[in-house]
Tab-separated table of C-alpha atoms and ligand atoms in Angstrom:
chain	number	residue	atom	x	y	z
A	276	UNK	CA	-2.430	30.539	21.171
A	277	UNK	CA	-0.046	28.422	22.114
A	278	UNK	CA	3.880	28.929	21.731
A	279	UNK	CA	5.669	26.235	21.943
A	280	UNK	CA	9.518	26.366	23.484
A	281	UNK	CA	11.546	24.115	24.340
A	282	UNK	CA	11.782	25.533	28.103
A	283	UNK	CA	8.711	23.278	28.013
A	284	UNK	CA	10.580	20.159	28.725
A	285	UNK	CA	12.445	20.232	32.295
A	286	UNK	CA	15.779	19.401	33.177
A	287	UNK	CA	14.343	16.365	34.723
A	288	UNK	CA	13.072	14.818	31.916
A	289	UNK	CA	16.160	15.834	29.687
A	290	UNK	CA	18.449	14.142	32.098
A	291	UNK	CA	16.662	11.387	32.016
A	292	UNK	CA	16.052	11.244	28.385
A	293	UNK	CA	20.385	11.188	28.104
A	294	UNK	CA	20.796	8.226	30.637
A	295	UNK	CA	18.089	5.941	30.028
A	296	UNK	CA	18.349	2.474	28.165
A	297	UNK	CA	14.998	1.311	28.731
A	298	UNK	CA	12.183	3.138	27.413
A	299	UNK	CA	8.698	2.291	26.224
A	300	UNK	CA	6.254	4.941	24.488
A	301	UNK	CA	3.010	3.620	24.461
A	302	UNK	CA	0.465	5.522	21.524
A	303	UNK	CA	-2.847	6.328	20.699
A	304	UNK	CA	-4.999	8.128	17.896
A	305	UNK	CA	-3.545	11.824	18.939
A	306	UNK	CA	-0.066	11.089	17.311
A	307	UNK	CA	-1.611	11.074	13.797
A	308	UNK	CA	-4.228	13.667	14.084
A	309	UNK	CA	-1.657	16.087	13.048
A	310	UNK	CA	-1.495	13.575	9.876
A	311	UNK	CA	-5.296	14.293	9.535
A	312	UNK	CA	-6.618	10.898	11.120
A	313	UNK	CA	-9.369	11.441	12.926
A	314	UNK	CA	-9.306	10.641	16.546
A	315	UNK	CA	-12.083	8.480	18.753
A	316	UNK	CA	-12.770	11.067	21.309
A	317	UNK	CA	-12.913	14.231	21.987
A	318	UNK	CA	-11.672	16.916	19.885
A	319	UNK	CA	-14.589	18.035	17.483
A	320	UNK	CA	-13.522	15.828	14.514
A	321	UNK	CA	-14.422	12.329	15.974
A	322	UNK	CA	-14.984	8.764	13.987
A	323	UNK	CA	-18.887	8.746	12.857
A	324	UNK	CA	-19.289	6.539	9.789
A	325	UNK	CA	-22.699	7.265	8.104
A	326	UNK	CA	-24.454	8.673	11.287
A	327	UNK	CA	-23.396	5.785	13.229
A	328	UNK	CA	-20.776	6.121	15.938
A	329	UNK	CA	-17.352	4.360	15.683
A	330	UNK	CA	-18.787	2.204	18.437
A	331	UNK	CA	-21.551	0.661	16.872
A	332	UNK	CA	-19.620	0.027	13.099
A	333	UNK	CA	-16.401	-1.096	14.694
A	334	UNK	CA	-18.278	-3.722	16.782
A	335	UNK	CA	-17.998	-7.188	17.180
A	336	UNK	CA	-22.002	-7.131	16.867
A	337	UNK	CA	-21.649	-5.543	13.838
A	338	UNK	CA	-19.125	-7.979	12.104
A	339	UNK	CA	-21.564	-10.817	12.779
A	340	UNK	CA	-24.521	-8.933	11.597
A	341	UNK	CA	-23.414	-7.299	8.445
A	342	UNK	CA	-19.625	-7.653	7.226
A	343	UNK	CA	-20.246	-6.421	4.489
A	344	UNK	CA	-20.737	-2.592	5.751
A	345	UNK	CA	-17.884	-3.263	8.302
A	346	UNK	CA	-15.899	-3.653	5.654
A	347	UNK	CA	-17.069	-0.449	3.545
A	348	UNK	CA	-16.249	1.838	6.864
A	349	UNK	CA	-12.560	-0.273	6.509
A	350	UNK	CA	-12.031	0.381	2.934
A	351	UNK	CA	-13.030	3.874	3.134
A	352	UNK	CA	-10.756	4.407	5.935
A	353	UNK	CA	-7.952	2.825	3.814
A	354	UNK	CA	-8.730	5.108	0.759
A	355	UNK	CA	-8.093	8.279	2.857
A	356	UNK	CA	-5.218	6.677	5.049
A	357	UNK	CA	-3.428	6.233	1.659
A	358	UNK	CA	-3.657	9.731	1.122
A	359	UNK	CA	-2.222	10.800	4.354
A	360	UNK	CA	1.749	10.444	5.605
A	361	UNK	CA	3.509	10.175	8.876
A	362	UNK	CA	3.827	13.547	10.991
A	363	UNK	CA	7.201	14.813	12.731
A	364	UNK	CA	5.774	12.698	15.998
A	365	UNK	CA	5.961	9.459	14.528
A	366	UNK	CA	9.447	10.431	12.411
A	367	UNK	CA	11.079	11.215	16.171
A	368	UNK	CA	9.582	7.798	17.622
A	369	UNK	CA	11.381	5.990	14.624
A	370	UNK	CA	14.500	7.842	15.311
A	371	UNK	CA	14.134	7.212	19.200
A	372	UNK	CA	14.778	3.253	17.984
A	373	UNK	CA	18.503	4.465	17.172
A	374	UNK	CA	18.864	6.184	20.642
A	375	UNK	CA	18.246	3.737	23.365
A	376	UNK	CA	19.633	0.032	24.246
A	377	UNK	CA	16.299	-1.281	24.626
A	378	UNK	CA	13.301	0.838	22.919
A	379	UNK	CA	10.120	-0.387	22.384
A	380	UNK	CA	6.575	1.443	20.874
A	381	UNK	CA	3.450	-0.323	21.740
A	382	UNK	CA	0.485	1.402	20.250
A	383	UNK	CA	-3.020	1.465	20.034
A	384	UNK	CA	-3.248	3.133	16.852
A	385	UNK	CA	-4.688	0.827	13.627
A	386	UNK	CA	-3.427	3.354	10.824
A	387	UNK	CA	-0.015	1.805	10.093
A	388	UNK	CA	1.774	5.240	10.243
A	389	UNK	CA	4.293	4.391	12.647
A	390	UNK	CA	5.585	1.535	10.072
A	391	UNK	CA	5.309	4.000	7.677
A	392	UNK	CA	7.653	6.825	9.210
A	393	UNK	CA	10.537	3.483	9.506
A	394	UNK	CA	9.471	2.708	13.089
A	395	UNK	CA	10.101	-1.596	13.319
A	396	UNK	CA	8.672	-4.386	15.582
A	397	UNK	CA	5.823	-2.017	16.368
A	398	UNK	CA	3.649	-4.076	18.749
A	399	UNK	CA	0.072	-2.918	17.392
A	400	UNK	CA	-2.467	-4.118	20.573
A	401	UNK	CA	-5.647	-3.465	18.371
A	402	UNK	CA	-4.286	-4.812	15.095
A	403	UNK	CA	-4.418	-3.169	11.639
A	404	UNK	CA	-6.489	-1.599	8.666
A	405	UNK	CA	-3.677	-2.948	6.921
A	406	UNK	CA	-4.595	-6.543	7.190
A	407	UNK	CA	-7.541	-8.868	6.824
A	408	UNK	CA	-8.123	-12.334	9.385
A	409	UNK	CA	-10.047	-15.563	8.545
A	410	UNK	CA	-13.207	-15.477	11.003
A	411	UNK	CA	-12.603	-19.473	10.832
A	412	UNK	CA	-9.092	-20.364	11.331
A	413	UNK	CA	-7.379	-16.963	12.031
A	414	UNK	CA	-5.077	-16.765	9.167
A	415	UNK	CA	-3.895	-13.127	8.634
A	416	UNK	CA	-3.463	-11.703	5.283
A	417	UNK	CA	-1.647	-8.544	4.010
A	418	UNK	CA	-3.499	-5.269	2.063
A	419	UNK	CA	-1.591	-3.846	0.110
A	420	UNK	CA	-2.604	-0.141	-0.814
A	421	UNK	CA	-3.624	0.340	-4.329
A	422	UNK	CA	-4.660	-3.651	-4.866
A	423	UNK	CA	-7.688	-5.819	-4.515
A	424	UNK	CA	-7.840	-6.850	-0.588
A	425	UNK	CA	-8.752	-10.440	-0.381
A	426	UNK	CA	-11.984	-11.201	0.769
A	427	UNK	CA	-12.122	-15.243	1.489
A	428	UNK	CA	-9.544	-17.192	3.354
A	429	UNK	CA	-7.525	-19.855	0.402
A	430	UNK	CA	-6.710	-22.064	3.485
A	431	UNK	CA	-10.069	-22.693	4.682
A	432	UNK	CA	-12.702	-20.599	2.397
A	433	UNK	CA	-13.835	-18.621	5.332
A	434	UNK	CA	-15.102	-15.230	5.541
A	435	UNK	CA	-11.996	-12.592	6.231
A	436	UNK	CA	-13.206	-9.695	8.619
A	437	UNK	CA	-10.714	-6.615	9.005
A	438	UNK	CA	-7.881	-7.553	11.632
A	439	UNK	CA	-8.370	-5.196	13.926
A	440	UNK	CA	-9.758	-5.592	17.877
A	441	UNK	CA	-12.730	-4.444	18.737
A	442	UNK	CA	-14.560	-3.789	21.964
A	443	UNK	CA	-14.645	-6.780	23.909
A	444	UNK	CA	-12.465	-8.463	21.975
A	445	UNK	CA	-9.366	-10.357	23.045
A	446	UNK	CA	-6.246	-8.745	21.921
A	447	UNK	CA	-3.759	-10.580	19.549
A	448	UNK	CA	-2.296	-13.308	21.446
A	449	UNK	CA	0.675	-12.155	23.207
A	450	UNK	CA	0.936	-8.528	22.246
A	451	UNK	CA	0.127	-7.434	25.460
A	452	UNK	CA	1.943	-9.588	27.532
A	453	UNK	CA	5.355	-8.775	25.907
A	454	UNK	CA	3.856	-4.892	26.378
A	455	UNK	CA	3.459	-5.471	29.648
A	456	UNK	CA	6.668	-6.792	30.388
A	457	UNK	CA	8.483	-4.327	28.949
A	458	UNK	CA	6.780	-1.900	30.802
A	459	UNK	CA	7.364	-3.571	34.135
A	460	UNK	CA	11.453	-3.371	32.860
A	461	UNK	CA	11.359	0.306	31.450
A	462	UNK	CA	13.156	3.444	33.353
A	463	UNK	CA	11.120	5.975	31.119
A	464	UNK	CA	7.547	5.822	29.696
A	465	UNK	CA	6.080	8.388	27.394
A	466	UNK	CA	2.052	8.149	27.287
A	467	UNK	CA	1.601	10.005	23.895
A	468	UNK	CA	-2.119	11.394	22.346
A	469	UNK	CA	-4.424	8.530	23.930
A	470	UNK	CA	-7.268	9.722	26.020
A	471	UNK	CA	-5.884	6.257	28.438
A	472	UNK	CA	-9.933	5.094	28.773
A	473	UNK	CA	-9.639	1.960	27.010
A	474	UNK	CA	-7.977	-1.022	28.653
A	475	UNK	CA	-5.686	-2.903	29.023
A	476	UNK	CA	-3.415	-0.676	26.782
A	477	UNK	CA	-4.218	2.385	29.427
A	478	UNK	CA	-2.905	-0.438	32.344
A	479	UNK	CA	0.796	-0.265	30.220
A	480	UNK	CA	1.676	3.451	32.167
A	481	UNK	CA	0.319	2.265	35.326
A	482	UNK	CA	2.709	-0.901	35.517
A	483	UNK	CA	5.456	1.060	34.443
A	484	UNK	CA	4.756	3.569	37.285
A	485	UNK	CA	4.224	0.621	39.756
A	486	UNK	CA	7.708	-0.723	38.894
A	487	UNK	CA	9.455	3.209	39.552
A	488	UNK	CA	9.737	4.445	35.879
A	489	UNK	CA	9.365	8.218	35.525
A	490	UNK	CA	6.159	8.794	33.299
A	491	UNK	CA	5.772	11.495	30.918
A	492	UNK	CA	1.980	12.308	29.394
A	493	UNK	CA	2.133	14.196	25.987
A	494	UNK	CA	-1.297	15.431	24.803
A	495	UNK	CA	-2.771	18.619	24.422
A	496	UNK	CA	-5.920	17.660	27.384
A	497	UNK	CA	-5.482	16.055	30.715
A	498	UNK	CA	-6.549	12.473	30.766
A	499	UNK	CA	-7.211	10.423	33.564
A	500	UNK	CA	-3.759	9.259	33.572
A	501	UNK	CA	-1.971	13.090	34.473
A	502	UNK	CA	-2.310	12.495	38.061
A	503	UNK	CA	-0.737	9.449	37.918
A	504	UNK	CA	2.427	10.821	35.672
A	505	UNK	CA	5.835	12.739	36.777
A	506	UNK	CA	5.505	14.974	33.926
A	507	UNK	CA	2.765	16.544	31.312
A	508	UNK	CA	3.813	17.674	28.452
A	509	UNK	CA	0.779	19.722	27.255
A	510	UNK	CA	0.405	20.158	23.842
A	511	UNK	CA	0.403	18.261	20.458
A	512	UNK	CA	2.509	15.663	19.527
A	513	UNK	CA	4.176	16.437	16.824
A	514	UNK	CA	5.401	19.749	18.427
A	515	UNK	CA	6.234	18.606	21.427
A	516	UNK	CA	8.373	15.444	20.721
A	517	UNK	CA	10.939	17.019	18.557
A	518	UNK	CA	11.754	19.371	21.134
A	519	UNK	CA	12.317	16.411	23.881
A	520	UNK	CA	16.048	15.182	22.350
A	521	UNK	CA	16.835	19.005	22.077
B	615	BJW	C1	-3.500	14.610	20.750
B	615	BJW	C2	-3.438	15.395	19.626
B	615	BJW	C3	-2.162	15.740	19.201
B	615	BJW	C4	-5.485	15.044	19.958
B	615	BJW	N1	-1.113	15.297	19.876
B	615	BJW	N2	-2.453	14.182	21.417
B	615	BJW	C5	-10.849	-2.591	32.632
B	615	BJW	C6	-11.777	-1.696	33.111
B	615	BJW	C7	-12.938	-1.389	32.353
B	615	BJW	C8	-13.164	-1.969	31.114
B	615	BJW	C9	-12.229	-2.844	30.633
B	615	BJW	C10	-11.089	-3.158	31.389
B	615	BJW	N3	-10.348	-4.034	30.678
B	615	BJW	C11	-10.972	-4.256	29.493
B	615	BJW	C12	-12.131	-3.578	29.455
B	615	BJW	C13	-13.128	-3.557	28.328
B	615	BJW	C14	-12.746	-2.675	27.173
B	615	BJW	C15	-12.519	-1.256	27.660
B	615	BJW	O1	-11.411	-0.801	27.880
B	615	BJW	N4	-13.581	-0.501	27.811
B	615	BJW	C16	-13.480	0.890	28.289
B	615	BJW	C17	-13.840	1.855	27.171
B	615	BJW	C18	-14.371	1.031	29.498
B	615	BJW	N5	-11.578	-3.216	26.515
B	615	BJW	C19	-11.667	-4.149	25.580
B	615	BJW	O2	-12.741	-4.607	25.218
B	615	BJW	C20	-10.382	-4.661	24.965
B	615	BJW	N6	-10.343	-6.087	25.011
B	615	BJW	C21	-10.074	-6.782	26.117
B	615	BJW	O3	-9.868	-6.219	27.172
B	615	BJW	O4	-10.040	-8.141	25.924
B	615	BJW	C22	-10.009	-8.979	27.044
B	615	BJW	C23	-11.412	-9.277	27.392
B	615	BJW	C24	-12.251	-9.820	26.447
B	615	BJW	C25	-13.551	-10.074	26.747
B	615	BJW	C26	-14.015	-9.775	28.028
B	615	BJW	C27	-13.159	-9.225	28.978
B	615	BJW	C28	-11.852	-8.960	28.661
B	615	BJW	C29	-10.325	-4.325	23.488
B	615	BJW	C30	-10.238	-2.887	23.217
B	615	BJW	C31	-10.257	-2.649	21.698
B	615	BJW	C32	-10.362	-1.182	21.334
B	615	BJW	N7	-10.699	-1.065	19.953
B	615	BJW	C33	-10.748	0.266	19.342
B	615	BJW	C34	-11.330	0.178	17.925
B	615	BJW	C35	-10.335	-0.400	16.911
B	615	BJW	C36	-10.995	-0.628	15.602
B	615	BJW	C37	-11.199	0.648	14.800
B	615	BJW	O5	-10.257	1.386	14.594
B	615	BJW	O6	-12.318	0.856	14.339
B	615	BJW	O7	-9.444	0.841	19.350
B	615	BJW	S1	-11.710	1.408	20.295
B	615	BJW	C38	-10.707	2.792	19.972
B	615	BJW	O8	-10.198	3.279	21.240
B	615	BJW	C39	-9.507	2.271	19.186
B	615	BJW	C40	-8.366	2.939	19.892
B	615	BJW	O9	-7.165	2.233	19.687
B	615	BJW	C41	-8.815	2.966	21.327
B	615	BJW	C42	-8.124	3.985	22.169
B	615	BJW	O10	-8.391	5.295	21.722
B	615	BJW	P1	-7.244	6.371	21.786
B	615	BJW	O11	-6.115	5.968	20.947
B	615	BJW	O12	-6.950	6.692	23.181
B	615	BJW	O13	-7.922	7.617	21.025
B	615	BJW	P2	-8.983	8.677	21.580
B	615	BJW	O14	-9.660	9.240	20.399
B	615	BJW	O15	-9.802	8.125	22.663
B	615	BJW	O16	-8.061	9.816	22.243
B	615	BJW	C43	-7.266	10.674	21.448
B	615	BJW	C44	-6.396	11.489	22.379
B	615	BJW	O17	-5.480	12.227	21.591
B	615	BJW	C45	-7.177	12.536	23.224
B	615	BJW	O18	-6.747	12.431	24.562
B	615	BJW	C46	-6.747	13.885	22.619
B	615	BJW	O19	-6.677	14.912	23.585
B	615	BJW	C47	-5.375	13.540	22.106
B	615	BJW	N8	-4.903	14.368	20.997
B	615	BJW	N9	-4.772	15.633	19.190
B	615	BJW	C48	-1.321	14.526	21.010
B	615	BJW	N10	-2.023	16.508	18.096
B	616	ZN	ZN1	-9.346	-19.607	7.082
């Protein structure tokens, strides 16, 4: 059992917490398991989509072989995402926003929860369930939960696959070069529920440790970023991240 107190964060970390004005978080699928979204990895109560592993329906392989099912393991992601609401974690990250000159979330996550709990310009490096993209000229077009998603492209006709990156692919154009520079420019960086395997997003904590920021891991296992950070915070997100502005 695990008690959480606030003794948990150190002076350290508070002090820096107070003076910083440059801080980037960067997220991953732990910050809305306590929301019930599954996570990738690890943890029992992985992604498997009728016996076949995340990796195999959320493949670029897959789009090109059978849309159609990619977008039934989409929709029926949507259907339960629209049942499920942002956790204290992602409430704190919004209110973070209000606390430093310069704050800015890059995550990994696809669920739209961080939008949800009021966080803005959320740079989202593997897209969004929330949004479908032309396979011919890239148009992007909104779902809105509760309607009809759109399933051909009025610009061009073409198919419309869910906007989301998948192994392999490139990320949207841009998103991880802003990332990346405000990582290089950040004092503090918080590396929050992502097991840090899949790059380049995992790269974001290792150029903001390269450039002298004080690095703070928040998940309840060690990943193969801990060595690399000043601080782990072990435990889940949503209890731990209140406790930081204490
Ligand atoms: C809690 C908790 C609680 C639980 N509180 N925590 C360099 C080296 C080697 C390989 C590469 C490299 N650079 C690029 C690559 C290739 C590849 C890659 O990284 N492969 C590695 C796996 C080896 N990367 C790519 O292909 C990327 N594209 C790219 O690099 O383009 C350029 C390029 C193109 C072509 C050729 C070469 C270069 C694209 C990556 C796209 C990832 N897409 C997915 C699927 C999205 C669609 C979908 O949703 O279906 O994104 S994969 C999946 O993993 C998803 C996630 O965003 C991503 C990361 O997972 P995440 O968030 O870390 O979740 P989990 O489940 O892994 O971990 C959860 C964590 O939470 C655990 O640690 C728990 O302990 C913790 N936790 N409860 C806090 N309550
Ligand atoms: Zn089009």
């Amino acid at each position: 059992m695990q008690i959480m107190q606030s003794d948990l964060i150190s002076a350290e970390l508070r002090n820096r917490f107070k003076h910083a004005s440059r801080v980037l978080v960067l997220t991953g699928a732990g910050i809305s398991a306590e929301s019930g979204v599954p996570t990738f990895r690890g943890g029992g109560n992985t992604a498997v989509w009728k016996g076949m592993p995340f990796d195999v329906i959320s493949s670029a392989t897959m789009v090109e072989r059978d849309l159609p099912a990619v977008w039934e393991w989409f929709d029926y992601r949507r259907s339960l995402l629209q049942k499920l609401q942002p956790n204290p974690a992602h409430y704190e990250l919004a209110r973070w926003a209000d606390v430093f000159q310069e704050f800015t979330l890059v995550t990994q996550n696809v669920d739209g929860l961080h939008r949800a709990a009021g966080s803005r310009d959320v740079i989202e490096l593997h897209g969004s369930v929330w949004r479908a993209r032309c396979v011919s000229c890239r148009t992007s077009y909104e779902i809105i939960p509760g309607e009809r998603r759109p399933d051909v492209c009025v610009g061009c006709g073409g198919s419309l696959r869910p906007d989301v990156v998948l192994f392999g692919e490139m990320l949207p154009s841009g998103a991880f070069e802003i990332a990346a520079e405000r990582a290089q420019a950040c004092q503090l960086c918080f590396v929050i529920g992502t097991s840090a395997l899949v790059y380049p997003a995992a790269g974001l904590p290792e150029i903001a440790k390269a450039a002298g920021a004080y690095v703070c891991e928040v998940n309840p296992e060690f990943t193969p970023l801990s060595a690399l950070c000043d601080e782990v915070l072990t435990g889940k997100a949503g209890e731990v991240l209140p406790l930081i502005s204490q």
